[in-house]
Amino acid sequence: MRFLTTFGMTMSYVIERWGLWRRSRHKPHQHQDTTIAASFRPKGEISFFIRDIPNKVRYLISVIANEVRNLIFQIIMVFYSIVHYYTLSMQALKIYLLSFFSLFYPRLCNSCRKALISEEECLCSFCRYELPLTHLHKERENSMTQIFWGRIAIETATALFYFQKGGKIQHLIHQFKYKGKTDVGIYLGKMLGRQLKDHPLWEPIDMIVPVPLHERKKHARGYNQSEIFGMGLASAFKKPLVVNNLVRITKTDSQTRKSRFRRWENVESVFELKNPEAFRGKNILLIDDVVTTGSTLEACASKLIQIKGVRVWLATIAMSV
């Protein structure tokens, strides 16, 4: 429709310019008949036949072009109004349906358990405002990279939040890991992905690799929390999530109450790679839920950097302070 409107305006302009050129160029000779019809007309009517008829035709075509253009414009406006009204109606219908179902199945904040409004997802605005963001992704050397100094060669590292016992982040991670609230992990992954997406320190990354769970523990829990977190991260970061290449071959005890040395002993030789060639020359973002001493991430990263050309970045939901 836009093309037809432009075409009509263009034709109107061309016809108008053509008429001006004809008037300026055409000068009929007095002693010569320019048309056959001139022999059947009085001499004084020759100029009318030559000049006025093209002008009338040009005027008629111009009027028709303007009417067509106006008609097309009106059709476009009607179509736009219909689409706009339909879009607003669907949005209003969605809001009404969500409000109705919230009477029976209310959407609650996963932190304070208060009702969410339609624009909120997973967390209410008040709880999100209070989350202890680290902003460590902006600096190559930071408090998280210091954990790995002298232990493993990494490019840089970041955590989305600071972890404190009894705080909102501990509650969220507990909901995510042990209560089946996988939507929390995806939501937090998207938050980190939006932070990393356009930052030059994280731009070289080729893929995301989650710290694996042993198959028996994964089956008992129903999912790998690092993998779920990686799904949200990958969707916002626009990088592929690669699972089932780095695997855990030995089931280990929980790391929660172990010392740093005991944590390292617990994971020193429990990871292996099924297909090392798939990672050759890649820049890998290794992710986990929480970093405390860094033993698990160190054990995984040490396997990855044994492959030729591999560079490793680290990211977690939270880091202990």
GROMACS .gro file of C-alpha atoms in nm, residues 11-12 14-28 34-35 41 45-63:
model
   39
   11MET     CA    1   0.292   0.973  -1.148
   12SER     CA    2   0.107   1.291  -1.055
   14VAL     CA    3   0.563   1.333  -1.367
   15ILE     CA    4   0.241   1.423  -1.551
   16GLU     CA    5   0.254   1.777  -1.416
   17ARG     CA    6   0.617   1.823  -1.525
   18TRP     CA    7   0.540   1.671  -1.865
   19GLY     CA    8   0.260   1.923  -1.921
   20LEU     CA    9   0.489   2.216  -1.835
   21TRP     CA   10   0.752   2.085  -2.077
   22ARG     CA   11   0.493   2.047  -2.354
   23ARG     CA   12   0.370   2.402  -2.311
   24SER     CA   13   0.722   2.539  -2.320
   25ARG     CA   14   0.831   2.331  -2.624
   26HIS     CA   15   0.521   2.332  -2.840
   27LYS     CA   16   0.486   2.626  -3.080
   28PRO     CA   17   0.266   2.527  -3.377
   34THR     CA   18  -0.059   1.968  -3.707
   35THR     CA   19  -0.343   1.717  -3.704
   41ARG     CA   20  -1.210   2.275  -3.774
   45GLU     CA   21  -0.975   2.616  -3.283
   46ILE     CA   22  -0.641   2.451  -3.369
   47SER     CA   23  -0.470   2.590  -3.057
   48PHE     CA   24  -0.756   2.457  -2.843
   49PHE     CA   25  -0.717   2.106  -2.989
   50ILE     CA   26  -0.338   2.102  -2.942
   51ARG     CA   27  -0.298   2.270  -2.601
   52ASP     CA   28  -0.620   2.248  -2.402
   53ILE     CA   29  -0.703   1.879  -2.449
   54PRO     CA   30  -0.365   1.757  -2.307
   55ASN     CA   31  -0.416   1.997  -2.016
   56LYS     CA   32  -0.758   1.852  -1.943
   57VAL     CA   33  -0.630   1.498  -1.969
   58ARG     CA   34  -0.342   1.587  -1.738
   59TYR     CA   35  -0.579   1.746  -1.491
   60LEU     CA   36  -0.811   1.444  -1.504
   61ILE     CA   37  -0.524   1.201  -1.439
   62SER     CA   38  -0.397   1.419  -1.154
   63VAL     CA   39  -0.741   1.422  -0.992
   0.00000   0.00000   0.00000
